[in-house]
Coordinates of C-alpha atoms in Angstrom, one line a residue:
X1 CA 16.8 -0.6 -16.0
X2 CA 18.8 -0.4 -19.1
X3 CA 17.0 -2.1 -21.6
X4 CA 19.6 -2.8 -24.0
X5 CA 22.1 -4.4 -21.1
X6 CA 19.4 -6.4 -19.5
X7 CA 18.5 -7.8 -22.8
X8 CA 22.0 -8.6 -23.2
X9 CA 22.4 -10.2 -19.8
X10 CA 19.3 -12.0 -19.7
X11 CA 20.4 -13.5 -23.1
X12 CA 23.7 -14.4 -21.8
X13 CA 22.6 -15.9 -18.5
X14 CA 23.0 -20.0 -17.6
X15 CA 22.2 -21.1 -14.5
X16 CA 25.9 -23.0 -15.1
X17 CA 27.4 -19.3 -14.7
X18 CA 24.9 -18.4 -11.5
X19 CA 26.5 -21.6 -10.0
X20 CA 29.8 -20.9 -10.8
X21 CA 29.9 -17.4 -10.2
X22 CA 28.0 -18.4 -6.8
X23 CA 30.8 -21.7 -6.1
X24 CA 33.7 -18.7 -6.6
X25 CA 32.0 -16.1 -4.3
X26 CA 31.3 -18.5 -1.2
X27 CA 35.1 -20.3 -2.0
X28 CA 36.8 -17.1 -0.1
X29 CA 35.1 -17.6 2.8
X30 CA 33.0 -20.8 2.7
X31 CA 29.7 -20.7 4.4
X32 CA 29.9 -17.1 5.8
X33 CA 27.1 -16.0 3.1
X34 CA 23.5 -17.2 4.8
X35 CA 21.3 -14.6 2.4
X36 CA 20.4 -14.8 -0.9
X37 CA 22.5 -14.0 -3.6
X38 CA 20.7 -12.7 -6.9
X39 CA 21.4 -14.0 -10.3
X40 CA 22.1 -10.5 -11.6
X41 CA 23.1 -7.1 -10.7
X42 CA 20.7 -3.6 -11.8
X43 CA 22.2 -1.7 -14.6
X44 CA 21.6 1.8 -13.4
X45 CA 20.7 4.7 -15.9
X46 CA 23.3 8.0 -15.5
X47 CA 20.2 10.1 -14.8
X48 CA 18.4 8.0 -12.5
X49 CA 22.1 7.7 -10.5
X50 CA 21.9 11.4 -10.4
X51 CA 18.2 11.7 -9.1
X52 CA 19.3 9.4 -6.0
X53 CA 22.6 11.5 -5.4
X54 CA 20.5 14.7 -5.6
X55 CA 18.2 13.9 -2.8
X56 CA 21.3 12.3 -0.8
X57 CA 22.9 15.3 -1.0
X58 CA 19.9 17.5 -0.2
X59 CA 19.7 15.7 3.1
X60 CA 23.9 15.6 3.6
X61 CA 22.9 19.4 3.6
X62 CA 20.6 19.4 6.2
X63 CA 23.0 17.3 7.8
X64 CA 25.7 19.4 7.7
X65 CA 23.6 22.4 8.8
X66 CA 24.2 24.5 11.8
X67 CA 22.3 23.0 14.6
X68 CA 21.2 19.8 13.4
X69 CA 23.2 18.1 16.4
X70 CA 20.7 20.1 18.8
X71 CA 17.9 19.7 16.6
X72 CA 18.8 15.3 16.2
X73 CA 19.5 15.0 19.8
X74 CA 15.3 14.7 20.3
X75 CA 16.1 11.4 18.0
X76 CA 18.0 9.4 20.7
X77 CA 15.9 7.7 23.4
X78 CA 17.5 9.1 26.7
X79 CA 18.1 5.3 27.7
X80 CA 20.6 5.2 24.7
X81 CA 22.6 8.0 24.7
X82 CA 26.2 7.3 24.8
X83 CA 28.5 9.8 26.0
X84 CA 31.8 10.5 24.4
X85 CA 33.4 12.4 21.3
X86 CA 30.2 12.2 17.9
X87 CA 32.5 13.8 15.9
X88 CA 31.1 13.5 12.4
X89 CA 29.0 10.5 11.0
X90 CA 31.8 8.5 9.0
X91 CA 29.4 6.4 7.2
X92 CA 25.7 7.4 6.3
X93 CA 23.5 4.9 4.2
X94 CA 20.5 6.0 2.0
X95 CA 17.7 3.9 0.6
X96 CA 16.0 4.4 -2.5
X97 CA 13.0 2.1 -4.0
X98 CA 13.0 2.4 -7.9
X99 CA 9.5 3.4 -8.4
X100 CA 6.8 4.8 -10.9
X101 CA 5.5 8.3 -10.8
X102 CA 2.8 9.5 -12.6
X103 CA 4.1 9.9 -15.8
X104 CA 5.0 6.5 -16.1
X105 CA 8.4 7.2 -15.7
X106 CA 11.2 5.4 -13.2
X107 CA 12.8 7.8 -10.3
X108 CA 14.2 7.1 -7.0
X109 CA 11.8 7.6 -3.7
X110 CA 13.7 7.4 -0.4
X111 CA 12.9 4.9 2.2
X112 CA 15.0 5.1 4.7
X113 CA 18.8 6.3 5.9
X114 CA 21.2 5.8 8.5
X115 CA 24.0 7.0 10.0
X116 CA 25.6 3.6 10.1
X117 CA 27.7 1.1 8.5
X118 CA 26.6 -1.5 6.0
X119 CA 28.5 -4.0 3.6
X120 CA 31.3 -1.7 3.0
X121 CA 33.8 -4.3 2.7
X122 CA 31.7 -6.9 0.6
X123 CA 30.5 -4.6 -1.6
X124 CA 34.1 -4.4 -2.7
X125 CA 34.5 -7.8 -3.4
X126 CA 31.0 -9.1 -4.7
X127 CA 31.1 -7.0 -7.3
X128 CA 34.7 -7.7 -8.7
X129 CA 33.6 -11.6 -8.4
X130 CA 30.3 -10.8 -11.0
X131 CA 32.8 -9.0 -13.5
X132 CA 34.8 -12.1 -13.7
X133 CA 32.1 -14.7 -14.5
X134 CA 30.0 -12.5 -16.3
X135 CA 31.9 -10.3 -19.1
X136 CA 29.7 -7.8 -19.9
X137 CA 29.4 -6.4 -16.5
X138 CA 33.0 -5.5 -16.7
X139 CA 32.5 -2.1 -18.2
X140 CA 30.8 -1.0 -14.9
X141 CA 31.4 0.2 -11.6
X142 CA 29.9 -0.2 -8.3
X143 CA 31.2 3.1 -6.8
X144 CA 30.8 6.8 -7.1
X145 CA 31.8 10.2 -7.2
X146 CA 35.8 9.8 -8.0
X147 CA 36.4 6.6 -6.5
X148 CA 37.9 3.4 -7.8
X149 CA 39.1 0.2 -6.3
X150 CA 42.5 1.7 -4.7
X151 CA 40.8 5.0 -3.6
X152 CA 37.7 3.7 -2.3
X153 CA 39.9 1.6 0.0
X154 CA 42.7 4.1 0.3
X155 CA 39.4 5.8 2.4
X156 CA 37.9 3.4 4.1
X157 CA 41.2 2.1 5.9
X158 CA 41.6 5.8 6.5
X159 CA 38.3 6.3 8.7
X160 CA 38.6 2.5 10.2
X161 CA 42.5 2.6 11.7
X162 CA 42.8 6.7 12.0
X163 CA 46.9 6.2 11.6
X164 CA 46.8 4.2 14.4
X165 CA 47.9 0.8 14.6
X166 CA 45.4 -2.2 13.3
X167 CA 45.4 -4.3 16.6
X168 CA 44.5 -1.2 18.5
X169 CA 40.9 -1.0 16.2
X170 CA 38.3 -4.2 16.6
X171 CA 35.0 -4.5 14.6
X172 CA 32.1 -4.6 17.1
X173 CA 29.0 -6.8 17.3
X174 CA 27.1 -9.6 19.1
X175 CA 28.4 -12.8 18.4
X176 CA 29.9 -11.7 15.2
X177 CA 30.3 -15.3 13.7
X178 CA 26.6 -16.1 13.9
X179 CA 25.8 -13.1 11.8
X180 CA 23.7 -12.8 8.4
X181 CA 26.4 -10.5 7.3
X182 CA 29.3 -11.5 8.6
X183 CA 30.9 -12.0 5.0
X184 CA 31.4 -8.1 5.4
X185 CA 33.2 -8.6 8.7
X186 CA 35.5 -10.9 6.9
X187 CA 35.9 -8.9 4.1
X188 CA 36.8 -6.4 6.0
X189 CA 39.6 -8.1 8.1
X190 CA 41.4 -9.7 4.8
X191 CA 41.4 -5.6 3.3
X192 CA 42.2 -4.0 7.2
X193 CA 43.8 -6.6 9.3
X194 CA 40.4 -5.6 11.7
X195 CA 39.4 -8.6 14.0
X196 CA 35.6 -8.7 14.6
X197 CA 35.2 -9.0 18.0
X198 CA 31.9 -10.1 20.4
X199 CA 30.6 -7.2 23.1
X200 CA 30.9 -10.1 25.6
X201 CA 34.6 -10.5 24.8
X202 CA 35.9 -7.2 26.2
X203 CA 37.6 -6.6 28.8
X204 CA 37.2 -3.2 31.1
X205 CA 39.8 -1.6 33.0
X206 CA 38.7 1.7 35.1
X207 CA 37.5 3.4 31.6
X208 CA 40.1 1.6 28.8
X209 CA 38.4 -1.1 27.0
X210 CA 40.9 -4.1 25.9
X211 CA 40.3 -7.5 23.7
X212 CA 42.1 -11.0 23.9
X213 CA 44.0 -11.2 20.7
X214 CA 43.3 -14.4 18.8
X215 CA 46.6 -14.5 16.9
X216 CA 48.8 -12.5 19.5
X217 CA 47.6 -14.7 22.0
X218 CA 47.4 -11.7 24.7
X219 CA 45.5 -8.7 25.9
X220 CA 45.5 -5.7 23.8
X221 CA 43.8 -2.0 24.2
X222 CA 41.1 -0.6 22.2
X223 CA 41.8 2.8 21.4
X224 CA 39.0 2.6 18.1
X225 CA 35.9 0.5 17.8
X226 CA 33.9 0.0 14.0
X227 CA 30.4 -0.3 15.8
X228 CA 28.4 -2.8 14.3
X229 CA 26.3 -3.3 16.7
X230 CA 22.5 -2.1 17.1
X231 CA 20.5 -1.1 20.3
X232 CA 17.4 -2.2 19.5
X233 CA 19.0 -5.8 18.6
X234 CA 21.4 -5.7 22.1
X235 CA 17.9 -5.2 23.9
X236 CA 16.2 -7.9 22.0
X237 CA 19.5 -10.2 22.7
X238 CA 20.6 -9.3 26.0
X239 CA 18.9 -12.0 28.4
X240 CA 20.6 -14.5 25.6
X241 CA 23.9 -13.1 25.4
X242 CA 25.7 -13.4 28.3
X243 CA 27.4 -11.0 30.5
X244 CA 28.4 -8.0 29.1
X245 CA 30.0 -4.7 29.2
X246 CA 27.4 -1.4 29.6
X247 CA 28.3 0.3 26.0
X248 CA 26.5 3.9 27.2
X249 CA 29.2 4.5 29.6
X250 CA 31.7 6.5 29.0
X251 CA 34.6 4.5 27.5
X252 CA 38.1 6.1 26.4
X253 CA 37.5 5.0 22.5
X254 CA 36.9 6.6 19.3
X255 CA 33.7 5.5 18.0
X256 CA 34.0 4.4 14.3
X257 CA 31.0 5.5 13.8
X258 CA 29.6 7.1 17.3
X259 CA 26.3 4.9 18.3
X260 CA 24.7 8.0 18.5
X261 CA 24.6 8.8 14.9
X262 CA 22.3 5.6 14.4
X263 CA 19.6 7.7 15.8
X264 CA 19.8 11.4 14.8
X265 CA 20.6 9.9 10.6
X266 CA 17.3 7.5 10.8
X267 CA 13.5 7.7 10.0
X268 CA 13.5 10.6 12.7
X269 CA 14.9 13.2 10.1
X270 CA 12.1 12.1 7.4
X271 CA 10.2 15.0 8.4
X272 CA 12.6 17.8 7.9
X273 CA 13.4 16.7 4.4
X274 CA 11.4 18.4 1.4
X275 CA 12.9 16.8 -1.9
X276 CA 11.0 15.2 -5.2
X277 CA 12.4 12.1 -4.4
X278 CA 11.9 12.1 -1.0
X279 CA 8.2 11.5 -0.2
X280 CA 6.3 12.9 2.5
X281 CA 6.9 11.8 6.2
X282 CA 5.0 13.4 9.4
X283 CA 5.8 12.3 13.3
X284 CA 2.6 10.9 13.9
X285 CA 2.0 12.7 17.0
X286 CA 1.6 16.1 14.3
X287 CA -1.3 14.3 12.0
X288 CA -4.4 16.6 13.2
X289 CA -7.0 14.2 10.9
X290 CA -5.9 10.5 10.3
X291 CA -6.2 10.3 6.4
X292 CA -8.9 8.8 4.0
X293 CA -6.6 7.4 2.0
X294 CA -4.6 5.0 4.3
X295 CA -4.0 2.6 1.3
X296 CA -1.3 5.3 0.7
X297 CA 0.5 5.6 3.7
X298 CA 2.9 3.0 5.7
X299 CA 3.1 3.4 8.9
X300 CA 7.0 3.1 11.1
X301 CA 8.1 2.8 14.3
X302 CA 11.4 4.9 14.8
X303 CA 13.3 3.0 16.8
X304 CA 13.4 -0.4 15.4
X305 CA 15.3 -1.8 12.4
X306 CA 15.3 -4.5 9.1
X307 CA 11.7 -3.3 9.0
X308 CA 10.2 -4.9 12.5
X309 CA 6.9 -3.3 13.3
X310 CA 6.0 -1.4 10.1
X311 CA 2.3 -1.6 9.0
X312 CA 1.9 -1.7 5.6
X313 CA -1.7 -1.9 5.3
X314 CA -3.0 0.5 7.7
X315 CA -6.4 0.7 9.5
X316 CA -7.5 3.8 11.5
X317 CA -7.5 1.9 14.7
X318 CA -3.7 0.9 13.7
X319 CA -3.1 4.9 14.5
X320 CA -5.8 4.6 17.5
X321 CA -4.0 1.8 19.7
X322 CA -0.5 3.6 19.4
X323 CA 0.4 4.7 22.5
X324 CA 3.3 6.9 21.9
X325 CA 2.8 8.6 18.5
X326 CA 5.9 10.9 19.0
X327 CA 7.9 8.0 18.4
X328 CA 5.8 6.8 14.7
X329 CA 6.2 8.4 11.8
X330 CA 3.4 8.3 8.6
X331 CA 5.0 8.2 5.4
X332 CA 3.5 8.4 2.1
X333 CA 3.6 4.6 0.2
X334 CA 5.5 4.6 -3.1
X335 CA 4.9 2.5 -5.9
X336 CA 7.9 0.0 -6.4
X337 CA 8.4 -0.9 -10.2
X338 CA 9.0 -4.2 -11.1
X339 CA 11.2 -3.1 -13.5
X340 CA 13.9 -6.1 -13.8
X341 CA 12.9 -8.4 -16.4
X342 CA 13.4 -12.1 -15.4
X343 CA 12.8 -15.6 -16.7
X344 CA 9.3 -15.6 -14.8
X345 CA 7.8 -12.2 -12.8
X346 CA 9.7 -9.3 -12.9
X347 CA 11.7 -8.1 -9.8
X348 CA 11.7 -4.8 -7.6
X349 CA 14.3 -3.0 -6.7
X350 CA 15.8 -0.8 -3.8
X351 CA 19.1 0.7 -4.2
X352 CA 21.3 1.4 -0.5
X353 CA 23.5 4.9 -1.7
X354 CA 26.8 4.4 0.8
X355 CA 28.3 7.6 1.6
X356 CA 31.9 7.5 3.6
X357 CA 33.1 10.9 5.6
X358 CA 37.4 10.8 6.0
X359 CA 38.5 13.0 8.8
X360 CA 39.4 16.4 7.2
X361 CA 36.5 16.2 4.7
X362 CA 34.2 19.2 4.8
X363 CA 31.2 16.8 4.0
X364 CA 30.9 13.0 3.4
X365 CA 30.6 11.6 -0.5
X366 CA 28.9 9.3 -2.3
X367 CA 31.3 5.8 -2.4
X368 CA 30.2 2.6 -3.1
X369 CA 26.6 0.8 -3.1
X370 CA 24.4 -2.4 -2.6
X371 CA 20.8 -3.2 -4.1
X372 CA 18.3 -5.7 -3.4
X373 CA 15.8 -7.4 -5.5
X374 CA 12.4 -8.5 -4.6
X375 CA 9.0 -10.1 -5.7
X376 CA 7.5 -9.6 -2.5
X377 CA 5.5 -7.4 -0.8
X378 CA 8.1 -5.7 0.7
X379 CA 11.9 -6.1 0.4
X380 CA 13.5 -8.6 2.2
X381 CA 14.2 -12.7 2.5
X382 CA 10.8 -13.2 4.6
X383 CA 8.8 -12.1 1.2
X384 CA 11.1 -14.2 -0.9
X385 CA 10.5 -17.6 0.0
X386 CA 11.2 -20.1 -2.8
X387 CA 11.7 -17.1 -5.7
X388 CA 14.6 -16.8 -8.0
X389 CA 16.0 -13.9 -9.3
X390 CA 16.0 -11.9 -6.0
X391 CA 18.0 -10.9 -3.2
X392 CA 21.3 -9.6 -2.5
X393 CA 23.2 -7.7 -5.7
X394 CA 24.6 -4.7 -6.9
X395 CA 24.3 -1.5 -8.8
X396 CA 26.4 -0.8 -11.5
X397 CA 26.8 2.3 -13.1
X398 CA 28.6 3.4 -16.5

């Protein structure tokens, strides 16, 4: 996206150094990275980093407004709710496609946020492995606002241990080791000291919640959980899982973030959001006259995740056979730009803005980020198959 470093990149690029650099990433932790790595990271333009923080913050606004708790509580399907302290979302993600507007020019549209942890950990040490293979890319940065390396983590261990002590805080998700992303959980244990623990591992007394301690080799309470772990996939998982605590009791824990913030920072705030780089989303159940120009619209299911059930190319009786509208949304389609020059077909790009929210803040701020390159329809290793010069990277910013 900046001509001039992309030429230079491009230019300086073996696949010798791709292998290397790859060889060095995986060495930390070999065989915890199952997705695709891309050969390069997106060199980011100041004002198109700006554009993206603009709309972020527009919607940290709305956020942050007087009754948007009521308001978001409409988002959480009543069979979800979890009871407990929501305190304030601690980490909300933000995803932007870099796209063409009518002028020709590049700017960030928004496709989707949540209010819920990503690669926060890993996106500290991917980056920091690029800079040493590849020397140019050491005059970037992968995070924003004010923070650096020490800060940035300085934060994050902050909002993951609270003060408290690190045996007393457990990463949560289903069988944790057979994740796509469990690099991150590793990550994050080799920064925090955090062990990433499996729902069907915990242990409930009355309302405490404890965990067997792998290295302690004994029981130990759970006074904070990071939740990793995503409704819709328990549901999908939970015949296969095994027995398993009921997470939507009411558990003496601090939620690192609360579940509930999944839903009321998700597609379900589209609507309420009127920004350039935002582009338009109605609840279906509010479309009075189904478009003529459905080529231009996508069509989403709220409550599902990693893009299961969208409808890209839409037909009217797409709209017809849904039975519950209230819970679709219709958003306009932006044009991705396949703006990153590559050996063969250009790549797209989509660009996740990671914001982090330390108790005592007044608002959360704009940290650290990931991106991901495609030449598929839509982003994502599915469109992928047997392409180069996609998949997971970076953003770095002057």
């Amino acid at each position: 996206m900046i001509p001039h470093f992309r030429k230079l990149f491009n230019e300086s690029f073996t696949e010798e150094k791709y292998q290397a650099f790859l060889n060095d990433l995986n060495a930390k932790h070999p065989g915890a990275i199952e997705f695709r790595v891309a050969e390069t990271p997106v060199f980011v333009p100041d004002l198109f980093k700006d554009q993206m923080i603009s709309a972020c913050e527009s919607i940290v606004d709305i956020i942050t407004a007087p009754g948007f708790k009521e308001e978001s509580r409409k988002a959480i399907p009543s069979g979800d709710y979890v009871p407990g302290r929501e305190n304030h979302p601690h980490f909300i993600a933000f995803d932007f496609g870099v796209c063409l507007n009518e002028k020709n020019e590049l700017e960030p549209q928004l496709i989707e946020m949540q209010g819920f942890p990503t690669l926060y950990g890993f996106q500290v040490y991917y980056p920091e492995v690029i800079q040493k293979h590849f020397i140019m890319t050491r005059d970037f940065t992968q995070y924003l606002s004010d923070y650096d390396r020490p800060t940035y983590l300085k934060d994050l261990k902050k909002i993951l241990l609270g003060g408290g002590e690190v045996e007393n805080t457990i990463l949560l998700e289903i069988k944790p080791h057979e994740q796509k992303t469990r690099i991150d959980f590793y990550c994050t244990e080799d920064y925090f000291g955090i062990q990433p623990v499996c729902i069907t591992e915990l242990i409930a007394e009355g309302n405490q919640l404890f965990y067997f301690h792998p290295e302690k080799k004994e029981k130990i309470r759970i006074k904070r959980i990071y939740n990793r772990i995503i409704f819709d996939d328990l549901h999908a998982q939970k015949d296969s899982i095994g027995k398993h605590i009921d997470l939507r009791s009411e558990w003496d824990v601090e939620w690192i973030p609360h579940p509930n913030w999944f839903y009321r920072i998700s597609k379900y705030t589209l609507p309420f959001i009127t920004h350039p780089y935002v582009p338009e989303t109605l609840f279906l159940n509010q479309v009075k006259k189904i478009p003529e120009d459905l080529e231009n619209y996508v069509l989403k299911p709220l409550f599902s995740f990693a893009g299961q059930g969208v409808v890209i190319d839409i037909k009217p009786e797409d709209i017809r056979n849904i039975s519950e509208p209230a819970n679709w949304i219709l958003q306009k389609k932006v044009k991705y730009a396949p703006v990153i020059q590559t050996p063969d077909d250009p790549a797209k790009v989509e660009i996740r803005i990671m914001y982090m929210w330390p108790e005592g803040a007044v608002r959360p701020k704009a940290a650290i980020n990931l991106a991901r390159l495609s030449k598929g329809k839509m982003i994502g290793v599915r469109y992928n198959q047997d392409k180069t010069w996609v998949g997971g990277s970076v953003a770095f910013f002057r």
